[in-house]
Coordinates of C-alpha atoms in Angstrom, one line a residue:
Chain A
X1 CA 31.2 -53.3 80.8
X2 CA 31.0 -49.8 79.9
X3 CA 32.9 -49.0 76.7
X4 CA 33.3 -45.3 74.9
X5 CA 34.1 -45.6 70.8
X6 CA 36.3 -42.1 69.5
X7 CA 35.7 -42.2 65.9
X8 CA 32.1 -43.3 65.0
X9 CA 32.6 -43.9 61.5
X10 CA 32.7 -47.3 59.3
X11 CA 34.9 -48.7 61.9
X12 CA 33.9 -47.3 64.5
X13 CA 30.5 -47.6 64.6
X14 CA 30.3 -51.2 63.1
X15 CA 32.6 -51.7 66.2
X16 CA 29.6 -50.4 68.5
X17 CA 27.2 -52.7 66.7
X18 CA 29.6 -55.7 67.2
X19 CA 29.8 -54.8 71.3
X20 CA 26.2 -54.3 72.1
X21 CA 25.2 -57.7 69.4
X22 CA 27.3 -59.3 71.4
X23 CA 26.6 -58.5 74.6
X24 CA 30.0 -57.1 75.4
X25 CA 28.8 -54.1 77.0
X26 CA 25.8 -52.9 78.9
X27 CA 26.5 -49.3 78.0
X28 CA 28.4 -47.8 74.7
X29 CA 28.8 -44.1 74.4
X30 CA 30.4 -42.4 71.5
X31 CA 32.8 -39.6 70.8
X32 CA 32.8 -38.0 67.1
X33 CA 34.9 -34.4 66.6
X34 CA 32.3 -33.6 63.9
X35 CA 28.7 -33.0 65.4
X36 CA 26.9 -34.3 62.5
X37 CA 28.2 -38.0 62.6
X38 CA 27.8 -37.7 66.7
X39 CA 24.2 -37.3 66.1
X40 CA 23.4 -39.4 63.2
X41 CA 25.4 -42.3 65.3
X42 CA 22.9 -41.7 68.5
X43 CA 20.2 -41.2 65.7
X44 CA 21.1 -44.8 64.2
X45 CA 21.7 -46.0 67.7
X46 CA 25.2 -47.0 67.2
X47 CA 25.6 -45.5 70.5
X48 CA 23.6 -45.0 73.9
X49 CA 25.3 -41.6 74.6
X50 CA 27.4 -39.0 73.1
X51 CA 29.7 -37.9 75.8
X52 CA 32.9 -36.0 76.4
X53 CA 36.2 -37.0 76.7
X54 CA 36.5 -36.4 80.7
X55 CA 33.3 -38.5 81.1
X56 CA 34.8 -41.5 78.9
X57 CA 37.8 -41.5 81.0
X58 CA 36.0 -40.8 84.0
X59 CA 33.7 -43.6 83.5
X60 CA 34.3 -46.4 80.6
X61 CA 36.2 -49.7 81.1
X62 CA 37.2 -49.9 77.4
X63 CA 38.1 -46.7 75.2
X64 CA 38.3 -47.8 71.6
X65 CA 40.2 -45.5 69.2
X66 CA 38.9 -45.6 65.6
X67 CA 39.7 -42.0 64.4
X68 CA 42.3 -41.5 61.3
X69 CA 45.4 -43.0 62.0
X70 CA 47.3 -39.7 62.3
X71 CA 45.5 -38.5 64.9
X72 CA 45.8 -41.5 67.1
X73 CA 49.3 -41.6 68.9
X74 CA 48.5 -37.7 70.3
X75 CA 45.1 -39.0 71.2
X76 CA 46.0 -42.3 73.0
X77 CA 48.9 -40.7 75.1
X78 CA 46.5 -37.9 76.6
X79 CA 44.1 -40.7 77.6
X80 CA 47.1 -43.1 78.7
X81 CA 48.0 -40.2 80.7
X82 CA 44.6 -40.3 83.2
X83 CA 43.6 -43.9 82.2
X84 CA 43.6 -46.0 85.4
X85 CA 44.7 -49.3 85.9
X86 CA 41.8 -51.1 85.5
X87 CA 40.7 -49.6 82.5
X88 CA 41.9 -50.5 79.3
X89 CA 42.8 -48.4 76.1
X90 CA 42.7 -49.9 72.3
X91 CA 43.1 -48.8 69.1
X92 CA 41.8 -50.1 65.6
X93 CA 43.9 -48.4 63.6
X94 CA 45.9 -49.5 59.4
X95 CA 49.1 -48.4 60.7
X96 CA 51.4 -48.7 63.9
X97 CA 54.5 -48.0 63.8
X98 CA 54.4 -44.8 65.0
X99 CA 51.5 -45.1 67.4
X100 CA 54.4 -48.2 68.8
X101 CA 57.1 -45.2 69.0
X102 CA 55.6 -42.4 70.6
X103 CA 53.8 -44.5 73.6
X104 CA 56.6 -46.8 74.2
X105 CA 58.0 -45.2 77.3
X106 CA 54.6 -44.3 79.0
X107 CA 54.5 -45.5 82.1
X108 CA 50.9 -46.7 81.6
X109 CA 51.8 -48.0 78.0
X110 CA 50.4 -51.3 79.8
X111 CA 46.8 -50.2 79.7
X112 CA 47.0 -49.6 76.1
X113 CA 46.6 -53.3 73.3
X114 CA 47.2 -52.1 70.1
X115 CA 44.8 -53.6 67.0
X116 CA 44.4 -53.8 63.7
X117 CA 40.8 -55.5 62.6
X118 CA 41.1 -56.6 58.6
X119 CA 37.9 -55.5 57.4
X120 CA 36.8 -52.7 55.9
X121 CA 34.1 -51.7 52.8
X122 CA 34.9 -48.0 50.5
X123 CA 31.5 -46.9 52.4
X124 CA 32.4 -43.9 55.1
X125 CA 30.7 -42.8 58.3
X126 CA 28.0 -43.7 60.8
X127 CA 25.9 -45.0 58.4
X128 CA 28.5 -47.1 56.5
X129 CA 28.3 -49.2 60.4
X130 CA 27.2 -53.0 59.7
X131 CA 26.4 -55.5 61.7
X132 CA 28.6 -58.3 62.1
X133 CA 31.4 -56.6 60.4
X134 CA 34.1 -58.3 61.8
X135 CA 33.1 -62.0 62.2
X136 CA 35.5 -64.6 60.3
X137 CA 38.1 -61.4 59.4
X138 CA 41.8 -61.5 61.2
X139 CA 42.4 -59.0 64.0
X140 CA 46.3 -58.0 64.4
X141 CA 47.6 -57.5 67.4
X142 CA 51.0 -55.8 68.1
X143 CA 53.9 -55.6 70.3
X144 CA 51.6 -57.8 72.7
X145 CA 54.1 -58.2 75.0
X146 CA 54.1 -53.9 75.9
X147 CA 50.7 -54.9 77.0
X148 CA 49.3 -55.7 80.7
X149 CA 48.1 -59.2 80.9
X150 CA 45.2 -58.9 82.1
X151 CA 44.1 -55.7 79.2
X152 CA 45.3 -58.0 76.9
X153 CA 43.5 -61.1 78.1
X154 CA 39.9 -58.7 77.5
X155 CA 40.7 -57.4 74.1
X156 CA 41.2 -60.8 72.6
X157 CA 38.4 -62.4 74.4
X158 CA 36.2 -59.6 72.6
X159 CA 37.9 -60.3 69.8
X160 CA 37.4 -64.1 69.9
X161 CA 34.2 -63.4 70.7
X162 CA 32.9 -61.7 67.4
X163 CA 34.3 -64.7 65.7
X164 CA 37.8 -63.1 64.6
X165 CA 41.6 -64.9 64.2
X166 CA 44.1 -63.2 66.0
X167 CA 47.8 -62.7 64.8
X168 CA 50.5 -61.4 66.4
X169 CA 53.1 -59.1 65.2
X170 CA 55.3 -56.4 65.5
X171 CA 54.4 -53.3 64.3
X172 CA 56.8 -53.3 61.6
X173 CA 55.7 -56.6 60.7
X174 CA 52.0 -55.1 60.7
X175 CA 52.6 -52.6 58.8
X176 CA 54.8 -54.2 56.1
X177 CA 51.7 -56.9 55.5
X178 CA 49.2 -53.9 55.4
X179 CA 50.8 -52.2 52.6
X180 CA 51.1 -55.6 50.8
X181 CA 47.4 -56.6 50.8
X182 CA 45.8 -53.9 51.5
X183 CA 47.4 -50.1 51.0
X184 CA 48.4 -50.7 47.5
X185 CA 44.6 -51.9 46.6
X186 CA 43.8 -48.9 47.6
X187 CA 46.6 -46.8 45.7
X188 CA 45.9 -48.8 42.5
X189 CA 41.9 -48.6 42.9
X190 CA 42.5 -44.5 43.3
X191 CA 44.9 -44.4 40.3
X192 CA 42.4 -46.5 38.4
X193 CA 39.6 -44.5 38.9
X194 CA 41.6 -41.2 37.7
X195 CA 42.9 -42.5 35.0
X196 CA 39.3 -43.6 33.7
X197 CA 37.7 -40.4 34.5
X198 CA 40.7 -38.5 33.1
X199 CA 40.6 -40.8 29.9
X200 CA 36.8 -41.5 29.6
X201 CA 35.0 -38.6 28.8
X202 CA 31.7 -39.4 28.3
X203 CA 30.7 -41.0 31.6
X204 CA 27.7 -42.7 30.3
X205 CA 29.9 -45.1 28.3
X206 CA 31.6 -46.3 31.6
X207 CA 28.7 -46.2 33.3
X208 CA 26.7 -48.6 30.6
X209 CA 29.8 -50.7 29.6
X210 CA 31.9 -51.0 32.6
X211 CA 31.3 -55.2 33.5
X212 CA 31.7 -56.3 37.1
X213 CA 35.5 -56.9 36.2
X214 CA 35.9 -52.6 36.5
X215 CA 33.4 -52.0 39.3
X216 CA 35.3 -54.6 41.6
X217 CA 39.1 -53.0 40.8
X218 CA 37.8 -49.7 41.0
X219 CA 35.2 -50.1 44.0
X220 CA 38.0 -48.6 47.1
X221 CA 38.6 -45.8 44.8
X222 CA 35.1 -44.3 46.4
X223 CA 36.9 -44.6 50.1
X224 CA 36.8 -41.8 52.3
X225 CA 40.3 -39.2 51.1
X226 CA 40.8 -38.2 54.8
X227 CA 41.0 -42.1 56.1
X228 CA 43.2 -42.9 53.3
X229 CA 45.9 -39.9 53.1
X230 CA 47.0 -40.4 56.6
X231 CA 47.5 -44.3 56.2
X232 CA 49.4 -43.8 53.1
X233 CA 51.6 -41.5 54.3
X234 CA 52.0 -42.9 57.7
X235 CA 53.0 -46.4 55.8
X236 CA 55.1 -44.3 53.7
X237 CA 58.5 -46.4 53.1
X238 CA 56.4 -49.5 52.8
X239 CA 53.8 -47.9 50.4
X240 CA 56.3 -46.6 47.9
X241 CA 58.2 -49.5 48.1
X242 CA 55.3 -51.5 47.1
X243 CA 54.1 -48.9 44.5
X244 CA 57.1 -48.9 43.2
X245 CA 57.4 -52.7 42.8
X246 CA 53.5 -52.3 41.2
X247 CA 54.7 -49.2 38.7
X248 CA 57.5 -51.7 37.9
X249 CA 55.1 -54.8 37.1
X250 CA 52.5 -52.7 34.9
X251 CA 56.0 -51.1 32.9
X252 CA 57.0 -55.0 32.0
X253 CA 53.8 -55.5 30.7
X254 CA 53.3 -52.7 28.9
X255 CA 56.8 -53.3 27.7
X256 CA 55.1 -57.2 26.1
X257 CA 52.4 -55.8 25.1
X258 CA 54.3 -52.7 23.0
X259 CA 56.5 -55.6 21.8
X260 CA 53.5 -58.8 20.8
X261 CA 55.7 -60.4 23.2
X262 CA 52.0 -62.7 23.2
X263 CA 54.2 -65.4 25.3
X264 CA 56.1 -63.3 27.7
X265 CA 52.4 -62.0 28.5
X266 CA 50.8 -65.6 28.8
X267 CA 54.0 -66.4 31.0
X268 CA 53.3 -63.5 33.4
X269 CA 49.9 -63.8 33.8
X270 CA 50.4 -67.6 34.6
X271 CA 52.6 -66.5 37.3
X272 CA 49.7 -63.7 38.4
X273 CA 47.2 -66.8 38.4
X274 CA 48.9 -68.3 41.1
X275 CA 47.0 -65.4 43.4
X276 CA 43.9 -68.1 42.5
X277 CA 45.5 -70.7 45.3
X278 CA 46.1 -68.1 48.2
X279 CA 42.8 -66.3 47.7
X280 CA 40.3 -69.4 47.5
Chain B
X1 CA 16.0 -72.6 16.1
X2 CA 19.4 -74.7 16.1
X3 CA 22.5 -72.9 17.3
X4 CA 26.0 -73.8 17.5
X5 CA 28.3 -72.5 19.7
X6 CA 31.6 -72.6 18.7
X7 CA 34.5 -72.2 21.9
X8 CA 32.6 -73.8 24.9
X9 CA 34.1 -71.9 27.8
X10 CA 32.8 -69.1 30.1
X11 CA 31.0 -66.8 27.7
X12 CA 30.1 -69.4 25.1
X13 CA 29.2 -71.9 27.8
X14 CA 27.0 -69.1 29.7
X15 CA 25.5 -68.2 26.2
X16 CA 24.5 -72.0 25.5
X17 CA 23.0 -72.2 28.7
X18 CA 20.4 -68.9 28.2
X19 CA 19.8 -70.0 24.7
X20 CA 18.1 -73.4 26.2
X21 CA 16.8 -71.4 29.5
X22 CA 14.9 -68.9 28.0
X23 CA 13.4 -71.4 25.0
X24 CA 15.3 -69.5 22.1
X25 CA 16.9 -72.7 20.7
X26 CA 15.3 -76.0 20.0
X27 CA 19.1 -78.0 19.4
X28 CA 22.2 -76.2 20.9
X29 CA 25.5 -77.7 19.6
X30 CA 28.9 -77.4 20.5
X31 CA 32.3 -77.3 19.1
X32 CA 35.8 -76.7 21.2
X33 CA 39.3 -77.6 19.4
X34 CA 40.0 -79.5 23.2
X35 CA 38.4 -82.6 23.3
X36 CA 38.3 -82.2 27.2
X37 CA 36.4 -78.8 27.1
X38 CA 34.1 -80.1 24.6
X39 CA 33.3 -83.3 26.6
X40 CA 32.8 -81.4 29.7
X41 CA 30.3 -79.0 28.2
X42 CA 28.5 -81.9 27.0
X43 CA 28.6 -83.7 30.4
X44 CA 27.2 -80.5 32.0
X45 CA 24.7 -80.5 30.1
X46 CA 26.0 -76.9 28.3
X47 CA 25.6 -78.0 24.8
X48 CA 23.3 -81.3 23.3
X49 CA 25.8 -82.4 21.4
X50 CA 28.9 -82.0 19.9
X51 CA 29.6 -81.5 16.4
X52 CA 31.7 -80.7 13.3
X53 CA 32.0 -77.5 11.6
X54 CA 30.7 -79.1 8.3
X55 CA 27.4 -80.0 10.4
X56 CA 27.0 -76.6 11.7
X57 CA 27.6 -75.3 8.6
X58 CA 25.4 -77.1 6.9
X59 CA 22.5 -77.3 9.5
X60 CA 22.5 -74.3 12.0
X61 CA 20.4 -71.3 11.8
X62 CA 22.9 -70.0 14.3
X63 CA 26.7 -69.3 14.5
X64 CA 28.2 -68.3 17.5
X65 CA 31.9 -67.5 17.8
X66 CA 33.2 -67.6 21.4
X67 CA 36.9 -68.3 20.8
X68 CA 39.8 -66.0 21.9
X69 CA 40.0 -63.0 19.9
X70 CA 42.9 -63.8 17.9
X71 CA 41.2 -66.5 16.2
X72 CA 37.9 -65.1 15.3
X73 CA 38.6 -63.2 12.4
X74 CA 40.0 -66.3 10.2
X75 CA 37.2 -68.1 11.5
X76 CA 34.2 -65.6 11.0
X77 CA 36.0 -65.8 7.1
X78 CA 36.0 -69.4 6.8
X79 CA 32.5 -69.2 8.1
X80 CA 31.2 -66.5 5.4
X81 CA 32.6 -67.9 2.8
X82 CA 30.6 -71.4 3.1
X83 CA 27.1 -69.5 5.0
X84 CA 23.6 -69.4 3.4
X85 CA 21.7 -66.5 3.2
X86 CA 19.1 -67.3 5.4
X87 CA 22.0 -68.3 8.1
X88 CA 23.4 -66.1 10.7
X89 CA 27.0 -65.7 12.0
X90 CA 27.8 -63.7 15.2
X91 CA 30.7 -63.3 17.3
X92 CA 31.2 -62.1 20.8
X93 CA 34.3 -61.6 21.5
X94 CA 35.9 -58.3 23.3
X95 CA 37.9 -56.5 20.5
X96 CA 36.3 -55.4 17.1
X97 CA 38.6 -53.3 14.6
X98 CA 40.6 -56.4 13.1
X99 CA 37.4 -58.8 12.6
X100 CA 35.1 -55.7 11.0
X101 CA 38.6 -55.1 9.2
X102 CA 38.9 -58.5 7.7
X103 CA 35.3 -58.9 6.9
X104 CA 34.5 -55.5 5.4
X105 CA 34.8 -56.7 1.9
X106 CA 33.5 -60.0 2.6
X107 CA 30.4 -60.5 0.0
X108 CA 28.2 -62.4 2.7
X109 CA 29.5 -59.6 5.6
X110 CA 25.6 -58.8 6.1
X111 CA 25.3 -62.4 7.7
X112 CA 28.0 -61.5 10.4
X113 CA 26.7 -59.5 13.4
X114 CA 29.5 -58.1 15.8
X115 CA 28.8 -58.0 19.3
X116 CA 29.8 -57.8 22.7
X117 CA 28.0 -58.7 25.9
X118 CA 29.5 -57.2 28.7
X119 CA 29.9 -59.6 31.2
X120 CA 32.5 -62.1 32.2
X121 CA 34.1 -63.3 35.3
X122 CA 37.6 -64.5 36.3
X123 CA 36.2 -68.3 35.9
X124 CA 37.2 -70.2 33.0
X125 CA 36.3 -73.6 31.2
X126 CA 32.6 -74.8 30.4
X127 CA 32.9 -75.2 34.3
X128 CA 32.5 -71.8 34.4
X129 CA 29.2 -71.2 33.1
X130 CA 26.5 -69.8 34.7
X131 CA 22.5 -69.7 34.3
X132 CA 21.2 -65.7 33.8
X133 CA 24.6 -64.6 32.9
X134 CA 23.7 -61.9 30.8
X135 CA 20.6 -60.5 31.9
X136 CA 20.7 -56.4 33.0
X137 CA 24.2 -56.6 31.1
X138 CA 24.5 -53.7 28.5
X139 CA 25.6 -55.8 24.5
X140 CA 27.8 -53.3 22.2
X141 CA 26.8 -54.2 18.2
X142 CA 29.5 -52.7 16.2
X143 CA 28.6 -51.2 12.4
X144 CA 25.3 -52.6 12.5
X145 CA 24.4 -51.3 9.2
X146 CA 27.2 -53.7 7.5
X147 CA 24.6 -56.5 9.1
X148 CA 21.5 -57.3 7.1
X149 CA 18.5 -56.3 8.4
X150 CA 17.0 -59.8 9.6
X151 CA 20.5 -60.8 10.7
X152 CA 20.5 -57.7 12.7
X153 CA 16.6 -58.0 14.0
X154 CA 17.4 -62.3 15.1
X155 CA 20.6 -60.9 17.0
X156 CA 19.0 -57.9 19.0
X157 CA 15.4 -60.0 19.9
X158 CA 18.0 -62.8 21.2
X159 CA 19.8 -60.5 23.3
X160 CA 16.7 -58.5 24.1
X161 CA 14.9 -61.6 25.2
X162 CA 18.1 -62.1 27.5
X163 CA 17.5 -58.9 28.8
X164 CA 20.5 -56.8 28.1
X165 CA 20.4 -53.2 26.8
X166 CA 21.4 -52.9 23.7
X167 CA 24.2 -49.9 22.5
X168 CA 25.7 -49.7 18.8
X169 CA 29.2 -48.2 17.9
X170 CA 31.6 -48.5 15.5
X171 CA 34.3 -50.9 16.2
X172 CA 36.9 -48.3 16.7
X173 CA 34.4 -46.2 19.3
X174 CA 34.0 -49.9 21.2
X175 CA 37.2 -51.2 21.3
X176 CA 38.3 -47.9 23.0
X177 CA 35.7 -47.7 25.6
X178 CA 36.2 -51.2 26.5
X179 CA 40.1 -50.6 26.5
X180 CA 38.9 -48.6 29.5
X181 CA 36.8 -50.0 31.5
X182 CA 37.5 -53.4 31.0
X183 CA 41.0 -54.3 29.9
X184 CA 42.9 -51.9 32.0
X185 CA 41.4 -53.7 35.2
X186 CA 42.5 -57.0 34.3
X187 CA 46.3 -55.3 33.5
X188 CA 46.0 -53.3 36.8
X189 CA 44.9 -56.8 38.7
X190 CA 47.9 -58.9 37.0
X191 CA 50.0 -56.4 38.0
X192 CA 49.1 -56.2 41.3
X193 CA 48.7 -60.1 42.2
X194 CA 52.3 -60.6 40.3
X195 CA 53.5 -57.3 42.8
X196 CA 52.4 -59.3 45.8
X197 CA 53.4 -62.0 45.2
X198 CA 57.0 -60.8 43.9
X199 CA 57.1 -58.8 47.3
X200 CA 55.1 -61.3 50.0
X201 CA 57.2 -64.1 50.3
X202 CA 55.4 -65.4 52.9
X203 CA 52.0 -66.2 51.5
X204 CA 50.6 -67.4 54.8
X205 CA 50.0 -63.9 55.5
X206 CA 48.5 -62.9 51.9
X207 CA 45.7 -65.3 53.1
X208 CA 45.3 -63.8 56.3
X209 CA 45.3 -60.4 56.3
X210 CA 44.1 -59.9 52.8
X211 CA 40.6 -58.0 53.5
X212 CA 37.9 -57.6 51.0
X213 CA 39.5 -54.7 49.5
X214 CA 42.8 -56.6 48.2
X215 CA 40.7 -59.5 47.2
X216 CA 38.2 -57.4 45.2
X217 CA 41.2 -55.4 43.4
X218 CA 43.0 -58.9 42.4
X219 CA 40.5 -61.0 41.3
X220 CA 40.5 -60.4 37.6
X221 CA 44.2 -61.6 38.0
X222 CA 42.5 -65.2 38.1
X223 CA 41.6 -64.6 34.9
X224 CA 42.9 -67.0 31.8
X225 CA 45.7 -65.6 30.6
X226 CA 45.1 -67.4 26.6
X227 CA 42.0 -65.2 26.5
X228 CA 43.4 -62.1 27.8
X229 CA 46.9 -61.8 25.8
X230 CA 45.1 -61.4 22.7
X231 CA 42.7 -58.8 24.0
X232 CA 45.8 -56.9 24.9
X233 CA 47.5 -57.6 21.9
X234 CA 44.4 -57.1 19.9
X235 CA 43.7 -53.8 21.4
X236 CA 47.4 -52.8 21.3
X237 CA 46.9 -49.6 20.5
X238 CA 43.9 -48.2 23.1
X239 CA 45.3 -50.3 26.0
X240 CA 49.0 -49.0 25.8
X241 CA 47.3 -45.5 25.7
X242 CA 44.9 -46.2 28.5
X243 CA 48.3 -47.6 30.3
X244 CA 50.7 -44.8 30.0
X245 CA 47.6 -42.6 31.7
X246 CA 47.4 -45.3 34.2
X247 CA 51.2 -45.5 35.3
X248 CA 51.5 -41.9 34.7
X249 CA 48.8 -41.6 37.4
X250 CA 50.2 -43.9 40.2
X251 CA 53.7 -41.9 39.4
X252 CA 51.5 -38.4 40.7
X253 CA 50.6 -40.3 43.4
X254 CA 53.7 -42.0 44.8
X255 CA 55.3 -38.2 44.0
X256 CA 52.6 -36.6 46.8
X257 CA 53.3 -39.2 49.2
X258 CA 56.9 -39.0 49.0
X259 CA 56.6 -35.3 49.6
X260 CA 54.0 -35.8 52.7
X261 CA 51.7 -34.1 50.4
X262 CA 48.4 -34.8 51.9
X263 CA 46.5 -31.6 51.0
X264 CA 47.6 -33.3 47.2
X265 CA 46.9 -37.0 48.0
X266 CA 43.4 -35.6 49.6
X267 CA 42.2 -33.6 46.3
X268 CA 43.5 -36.3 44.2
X269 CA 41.1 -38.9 46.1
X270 CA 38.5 -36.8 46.3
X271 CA 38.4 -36.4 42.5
X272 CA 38.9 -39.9 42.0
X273 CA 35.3 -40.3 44.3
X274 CA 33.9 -39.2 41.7
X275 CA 33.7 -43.1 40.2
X276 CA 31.2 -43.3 42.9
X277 CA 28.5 -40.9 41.0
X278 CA 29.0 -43.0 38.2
X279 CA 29.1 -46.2 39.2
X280 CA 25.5 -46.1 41.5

């Protein structure tokens, strides 16, 4: 199988890695708008080829979209436009909704399995690719059932092959869940890292006294701005509902804390220590 | 040497434990107000026996407090007041100002050396411990001249011998720094594991979807909640201040994504990268 990755960043090009491991694909060419990361990804060998789009649509069984969310829906309805029927269009992107939307009524809309991989690091671009990435994380798939059978049948046995549970949901189920567990990490870990910096003016102190506890809740705050922007506010009415909710919780406890309220504080905490059972 | 470690859970556990590994302690004793914690540490080998406060008193050359917060100061007093010159007392617990407060005029203060090694995990109980805990952590000593000078040299050649770097502040400069880089991430983390949980009924898909990212950010949220409150409490003042920058932040935030600001969102990450310089 020949298979052509657009975006060949984190995602992307750990996605290349996983193919060729694998032995998924005999051939895996790349496609990166900025020239730079084209070349380091053929430098790092993440991919055989850089080619153009005409070529990848002219010639690759599997075209795997892994470009910032916004710029996915435009990008997967020119290609669903000249895909052909035996070739088979997916996407890895945070969000779906809208990507859902604006390809519902294509007529080839068949061709195209929608996906949502849960991995990720705060590392950016081809050299952020790793190998074995994906193994043992959930893959979501959406609205399966706007899918051809037999596209859908191929992405999940990739899937299955790199060792990866598969859900299924809609998209507004998918992207509900995403701002849940992992969008608001995100906004917090951003937040967290401004307030620090904004707070903390000698940066050697943080830098000498900041225990594993900080680095861990502050590590996404060093994730790529232009990845992160677009899934924000293409999640928007989940993400502020969830910030919201988040704003809400650190006002309560500021409120116990402002008051000694030492038990309301032990009480909420408890409740937070329940996380301990989900995440073992 | 003899030590006794008094409060037998993560950090006095882990403490015990490099004492014995790296040969700096002949007899390590133990002393825990639960019968079960103080049981355990002896089963586990933590501690070589346990004992009453008259014993260590009377025959340890050192004191170590690793209670919560809250109850060190009356302790570290009880302690002084009954200590031999030739004995040390040290505490290491993660706020200062009320325990240098209460011991300033204390006539055997220069037996008493604060510190505080920063390391901990979101573990608890003599369970908990670990071998090598400390080592390549930095230790904050606050007002080491209130310490006598062989109280002072014992302390630093333990923790230099456990290879951690050693920094000295007062206790107002360290309880501010630690306010944050340490306790704001465990308030951030609580927050955000009682926001998902308040919004994600369905926890099923907590565990599934819930990438590194989310399970980095709410990890200190595991954290036990009797050592924490009087951190917060104790640092009342540093944390609320550190917390009003911290919800003020996320408010900036949810504001540019609720105007589809992403030229704002973008600059705001890409300052917040900064962390990354810091934090090699």
């Amino acid at each position: 199988m020949t298979a052509t990755i657009i975006g060949l960043g984190l995602i992307g090009g750990s996605f290349a890695l996983s193919l060729k491991d694998k032995g998924l694909c005999d051939k895996v060419w790349g496609i990166d708008h900025s020239e730079r990361n084209a070349a380091k990804a053929l430098e790092l060998g993440l991919v055989d080829n850089i080619i153009t789009l005409d070529k990848a649509i002219a010639e690759s069984d599997l075209i795997v979209l892994a470009t910032p969310v916004d710029t996915i829906p435009v990008l997967a309805t020119k290609i669903l436009n000249r895909i052909g029927k035996h070739q088979i269009l997916m996407d890895m992107g945070s969000t779906k909704e809208e990507l859902i939307e604006i390809t519902s009524m294509h007529p080839n809309r068949g061709r195209m399995v929608a996906t949502h991989p849960m991995w990720g690091t705060e590392h950016s671009g081809p050299e952020a690719a790793e190998h074995n990435a994906f193994t043992g994380r959930t893959v979501v798939i959406c609205e399966k059932e706007q899918s051809d059978e037999d596209a859908l049948r191929q992405v999940v046995s990739i899937y299955s092959t790199l060792g990866m549970p598969i859900r299924y949901m809609s998209a507004e189920e998918q992207d509900m869940h995403c701002a849940y567990v992992s969008h608001i990490s995100h906004i917090t870990s951003f937040a967290l890292a401004l307030t620090v910096l904004e707070k903390e003016r000698e940066e050697e102190h943080i830098f000498d006294l900041a225990g594993g506890g900080f680095e861990s809740t502050v590590r996404l705050a060093k994730s790529l701005p232009k990845t992160w922007a677009p899934i924000f506010l293409g999640n928007k009415y989940n993400v502020l509902d969830v910030l919201r909710e988040h704003i809400h919780q650190l006002q309560i406890l500021r409120r116990m804390i402002e008051r000694d309220d030492r038990d309301g504080l032990i009480e909420a905490m408890q409740r937070a220590n329940k996380i301990r059972e989900i995440l073992k």
